[in-house]
């Protein structure tokens, strides 16, 4: 009788184990169909680069690059969780582990390299000015005494004030959309950031014909993919993915798809590790 009780108890334990395993198996299947996620930081307000569309989808060159890289790392598009990372919070987001990597018009600088590691670069952009179509601002020094908008955490406005127009009146705002709205209303006289970003805004239907790029190459901006400091393994994997993207012409397609409507004059795809000063 005692033996039967032990056997019965064992049967119960076994049944429970099978039940738990079955539940675990279901979860594993869920993971295989998209449950495994990778968190990637992008901008949500940059047309042509990183934009959250009204239907909740995401578009832009950075999005296409990040999607390609994620696939090379073993993640399908439905396994990507996009995380908004504003300029001022990119280093913190990586340090906290909020995201695996960031593709968000993230220029590689010596200062930033003290806090994060970079793969790439994957695009060479240039700092420029966006002004109204009838603006008399044609060169950097014209910004003296003018109201110049840029985004909090970006280096663009500081570059202008330090090297070109020391008397420019800086108007930092939280996002590029706010800067463009200020330019449209006359609250600011110019917006400065990378020409790739400016071209995306200028090409939007609601702004088409209102603005122009000044055509100034005020700096070289080497876009890199930010990774948590010390994660060299991920940097190496991303670099291989970027090389593959250029090799199979997916990079060219992404440029055409996202910048073509704005007639953006892009530089050729940079070589990995080739930082243009």
mmCIF file of N, CA and C in Angstrom, residues 66-127:
data_model
loop_
_atom_site.group_PDB
_atom_site.id
_atom_site.type_symbol
_atom_site.label_atom_id
_atom_site.label_comp_id
_atom_site.label_asym_id
_atom_site.label_seq_id
_atom_site.Cartn_x
_atom_site.Cartn_y
_atom_site.Cartn_z
ATOM 1 N N UNK A 66 18.754 49.884 -39.532
ATOM 2 C CA UNK A 66 18.607 49.117 -38.291
ATOM 3 C C UNK A 66 17.882 47.801 -38.534
ATOM 4 N N UNK A 67 16.876 47.814 -39.404
ATOM 5 C CA UNK A 67 16.131 46.590 -39.722
ATOM 6 C C UNK A 67 17.037 45.569 -40.405
ATOM 7 N N UNK A 68 17.871 46.048 -41.319
ATOM 8 C CA UNK A 68 18.809 45.169 -42.019
ATOM 9 C C UNK A 68 19.807 44.572 -41.022
ATOM 10 N N UNK A 69 20.365 45.426 -40.168
ATOM 11 C CA UNK A 69 21.341 44.963 -39.179
ATOM 12 C C UNK A 69 20.698 43.932 -38.248
ATOM 13 N N UNK A 70 19.495 44.232 -37.776
ATOM 14 C CA UNK A 70 18.805 43.318 -36.862
ATOM 15 C C UNK A 70 18.604 41.949 -37.513
ATOM 16 N N UNK A 71 18.276 41.937 -38.797
ATOM 17 C CA UNK A 71 18.083 40.658 -39.493
ATOM 18 C C UNK A 71 19.381 39.863 -39.532
ATOM 19 N N UNK A 72 20.500 40.561 -39.750
ATOM 20 C CA UNK A 72 21.791 39.877 -39.744
ATOM 21 C C UNK A 72 22.143 39.339 -38.362
ATOM 22 N N UNK A 73 21.566 39.948 -37.331
ATOM 23 C CA UNK A 73 21.785 39.487 -35.955
ATOM 24 C C UNK A 73 20.806 38.392 -35.551
ATOM 25 N N UNK A 74 19.871 38.065 -36.463
ATOM 26 C CA UNK A 74 18.937 36.979 -36.191
ATOM 27 C C UNK A 74 17.535 37.387 -35.818
ATOM 28 N N UNK A 75 17.161 38.638 -36.072
ATOM 29 C CA UNK A 75 15.834 39.136 -35.710
ATOM 30 C C UNK A 75 15.061 39.567 -36.953
ATOM 31 N N UNK A 76 13.833 39.110 -37.040
ATOM 32 C CA UNK A 76 12.940 39.537 -38.112
ATOM 33 C C UNK A 76 12.299 40.879 -37.740
ATOM 34 N N UNK A 77 11.744 41.579 -38.736
ATOM 35 C CA UNK A 77 11.139 42.893 -38.439
ATOM 36 C C UNK A 77 10.105 42.866 -37.327
ATOM 37 N N UNK A 78 9.319 41.770 -37.235
ATOM 38 C CA UNK A 78 8.293 41.718 -36.184
ATOM 39 C C UNK A 78 8.862 41.426 -34.807
ATOM 40 N N UNK A 79 10.183 41.220 -34.729
ATOM 41 C CA UNK A 79 10.834 40.999 -33.440
ATOM 42 C C UNK A 79 11.561 42.245 -32.948
ATOM 43 N N UNK A 80 11.414 43.336 -33.684
ATOM 44 C CA UNK A 80 12.059 44.592 -33.302
ATOM 45 C C UNK A 80 11.091 45.444 -32.482
ATOM 46 N N UNK A 81 11.559 45.920 -31.355
ATOM 47 C CA UNK A 81 10.807 46.895 -30.563
ATOM 48 C C UNK A 81 11.527 48.240 -30.694
ATOM 49 N N UNK A 82 10.893 49.172 -31.375
ATOM 50 C CA UNK A 82 11.495 50.483 -31.604
ATOM 51 C C UNK A 82 11.320 51.345 -30.362
ATOM 52 N N UNK A 83 12.398 51.982 -29.945
ATOM 53 C CA UNK A 83 12.392 52.816 -28.750
ATOM 54 C C UNK A 83 12.816 54.230 -29.133
ATOM 55 N N UNK A 84 12.012 55.196 -28.768
ATOM 56 C CA UNK A 84 12.358 56.588 -29.072
ATOM 57 C C UNK A 84 13.543 57.024 -28.218
ATOM 58 N N UNK A 85 14.588 57.476 -28.868
ATOM 59 C CA UNK A 85 15.773 57.953 -28.153
ATOM 60 C C UNK A 85 16.109 59.351 -28.651
ATOM 61 N N UNK A 86 15.787 60.329 -27.844
ATOM 62 C CA UNK A 86 16.085 61.708 -28.204
ATOM 63 C C UNK A 86 17.578 61.978 -28.052
ATOM 64 N N UNK A 87 18.042 63.021 -28.715
ATOM 65 C CA UNK A 87 19.481 63.295 -28.775
ATOM 66 C C UNK A 87 20.111 63.366 -27.390
ATOM 67 N N UNK A 88 19.437 64.019 -26.455
ATOM 68 C CA UNK A 88 20.018 64.239 -25.129
ATOM 69 C C UNK A 88 20.081 62.972 -24.284
ATOM 70 N N UNK A 89 19.405 61.897 -24.705
ATOM 71 C CA UNK A 89 19.307 60.706 -23.854
ATOM 72 C C UNK A 89 19.948 59.471 -24.477
ATOM 73 N N UNK A 90 20.641 59.634 -25.607
ATOM 74 C CA UNK A 90 21.162 58.457 -26.293
ATOM 75 C C UNK A 90 22.212 57.703 -25.469
ATOM 76 N N UNK A 91 23.179 58.437 -24.911
ATOM 77 C CA UNK A 91 24.205 57.767 -24.113
ATOM 78 C C UNK A 91 23.601 57.070 -22.892
ATOM 79 N N UNK A 92 22.676 57.755 -22.238
ATOM 80 C CA UNK A 92 22.043 57.174 -21.051
ATOM 81 C C UNK A 92 21.249 55.922 -21.393
ATOM 82 N N UNK A 93 20.561 55.928 -22.529
ATOM 83 C CA UNK A 93 19.755 54.770 -22.933
ATOM 84 C C UNK A 93 20.629 53.541 -23.134
ATOM 85 N N UNK A 94 21.807 53.742 -23.686
ATOM 86 C CA UNK A 94 22.733 52.618 -23.874
ATOM 87 C C UNK A 94 23.323 52.164 -22.543
ATOM 88 N N UNK A 95 23.701 53.113 -21.710
ATOM 89 C CA UNK A 95 24.298 52.772 -20.420
ATOM 90 C C UNK A 95 23.306 52.041 -19.524
ATOM 91 N N UNK A 96 22.023 52.434 -19.610
ATOM 92 C CA UNK A 96 20.987 51.775 -18.800
ATOM 93 C C UNK A 96 20.597 50.414 -19.356
ATOM 94 N N UNK A 97 20.935 50.152 -20.600
ATOM 95 C CA UNK A 97 20.525 48.910 -21.235
ATOM 96 C C UNK A 97 19.107 48.955 -21.766
ATOM 97 N N UNK A 98 18.580 50.160 -21.998
ATOM 98 C CA UNK A 98 17.220 50.294 -22.526
ATOM 99 C C UNK A 98 17.116 49.746 -23.939
ATOM 100 N N UNK A 99 18.211 49.790 -24.684
ATOM 101 C CA UNK A 99 18.229 49.342 -26.074
ATOM 102 C C UNK A 99 19.519 48.563 -26.330
ATOM 103 N N UNK A 100 19.488 47.733 -27.362
ATOM 104 C CA UNK A 100 20.684 46.975 -27.751
ATOM 105 C C UNK A 100 21.636 47.859 -28.547
ATOM 106 N N UNK A 101 21.060 48.644 -29.457
ATOM 107 C CA UNK A 101 21.866 49.609 -30.197
ATOM 108 C C UNK A 101 20.987 50.759 -30.657
ATOM 109 N N UNK A 102 21.637 51.838 -31.085
ATOM 110 C CA UNK A 102 20.931 53.042 -31.504
ATOM 111 C C UNK A 102 21.364 53.440 -32.904
ATOM 112 N N UNK A 103 20.381 53.627 -33.783
ATOM 113 C CA UNK A 103 20.604 54.172 -35.121
ATOM 114 C C UNK A 103 19.714 55.396 -35.244
ATOM 115 N N UNK A 104 20.245 56.546 -34.866
ATOM 116 C CA UNK A 104 19.404 57.737 -34.744
ATOM 117 C C UNK A 104 20.204 58.996 -35.076
ATOM 118 N N UNK A 105 20.662 59.091 -36.341
ATOM 119 C CA UNK A 105 21.490 60.222 -36.777
ATOM 120 C C UNK A 105 22.538 60.536 -35.706
ATOM 121 N N UNK A 106 23.246 59.501 -35.288
ATOM 122 C CA UNK A 106 24.145 59.547 -34.137
ATOM 123 C C UNK A 106 25.573 59.780 -34.641
ATOM 124 N N UNK A 107 25.980 61.037 -34.686
ATOM 125 C CA UNK A 107 27.306 61.371 -35.202
ATOM 126 C C UNK A 107 28.398 60.875 -34.259
ATOM 127 N N UNK A 108 29.428 60.266 -34.835
ATOM 128 C CA UNK A 108 30.553 59.762 -34.052
ATOM 129 C C UNK A 108 31.469 60.926 -33.691
ATOM 130 N N UNK A 109 31.650 61.163 -32.408
ATOM 131 C CA UNK A 109 32.562 62.202 -31.942
ATOM 132 C C UNK A 109 33.475 61.631 -30.868
ATOM 133 N N UNK A 110 34.617 62.270 -30.674
ATOM 134 C CA UNK A 110 35.555 61.807 -29.648
ATOM 135 C C UNK A 110 34.926 61.855 -28.261
ATOM 136 N N UNK A 111 34.140 62.885 -28.007
ATOM 137 C CA UNK A 111 33.485 63.012 -26.694
ATOM 138 C C UNK A 111 32.518 61.869 -26.449
ATOM 139 N N UNK A 112 31.705 61.548 -27.455
ATOM 140 C CA UNK A 112 30.737 60.468 -27.291
ATOM 141 C C UNK A 112 31.416 59.101 -27.177
ATOM 142 N N UNK A 113 32.534 58.944 -27.825
ATOM 143 C CA UNK A 113 33.261 57.670 -27.774
ATOM 144 C C UNK A 113 33.815 57.386 -26.381
ATOM 145 N N UNK A 114 33.834 58.374 -25.512
ATOM 146 C CA UNK A 114 34.231 58.138 -24.127
ATOM 147 C C UNK A 114 33.135 57.409 -23.354
ATOM 148 N N UNK A 115 31.905 57.488 -23.861
ATOM 149 C CA UNK A 115 30.761 56.928 -23.138
ATOM 150 C C UNK A 115 30.141 55.714 -23.819
ATOM 151 N N UNK A 116 30.239 55.646 -25.142
ATOM 152 C CA UNK A 116 29.636 54.542 -25.889
ATOM 153 C C UNK A 116 30.617 54.084 -26.963
ATOM 154 N N UNK A 117 30.368 52.906 -27.519
ATOM 155 C CA UNK A 117 31.124 52.419 -28.665
ATOM 156 C C UNK A 117 30.278 52.578 -29.923
ATOM 157 N N UNK A 118 30.947 52.698 -31.059
ATOM 158 C CA UNK A 118 30.245 52.897 -32.323
ATOM 159 C C UNK A 118 30.635 51.854 -33.353
ATOM 160 N N UNK A 119 29.648 51.379 -34.093
ATOM 161 C CA UNK A 119 29.879 50.633 -35.323
ATOM 162 C C UNK A 119 29.688 51.610 -36.481
ATOM 163 N N UNK A 120 30.306 51.296 -37.599
ATOM 164 C CA UNK A 120 30.154 52.180 -38.750
ATOM 165 C C UNK A 120 31.405 52.995 -39.016
ATOM 166 N N UNK A 121 31.234 54.154 -39.663
ATOM 167 C CA UNK A 121 29.986 54.857 -39.960
ATOM 168 C C UNK A 121 29.220 54.224 -41.130
ATOM 169 N N UNK A 122 27.926 54.577 -41.235
ATOM 170 C CA UNK A 122 27.106 54.067 -42.317
ATOM 171 C C UNK A 122 26.558 55.186 -43.217
ATOM 172 N N UNK A 123 26.829 56.446 -42.848
ATOM 173 C CA UNK A 123 26.435 57.578 -43.703
ATOM 174 C C UNK A 123 27.281 58.787 -43.328
ATOM 175 N N UNK A 124 27.736 59.504 -44.353
ATOM 176 C CA UNK A 124 28.436 60.771 -44.140
ATOM 177 C C UNK A 124 27.499 61.905 -44.531
ATOM 178 N N UNK A 125 27.091 62.676 -43.549
ATOM 179 C CA UNK A 125 26.228 63.833 -43.777
ATOM 180 C C UNK A 125 27.033 65.099 -43.482
ATOM 181 N N UNK A 126 26.424 66.241 -43.736
ATOM 182 C CA UNK A 126 27.087 67.516 -43.484
ATOM 183 C C UNK A 126 26.115 68.457 -42.795
ATOM 184 N N UNK A 127 26.607 69.202 -41.839
ATOM 185 C CA UNK A 127 25.755 70.192 -41.181
ATOM 186 C C UNK A 127 25.399 71.295 -42.171
#
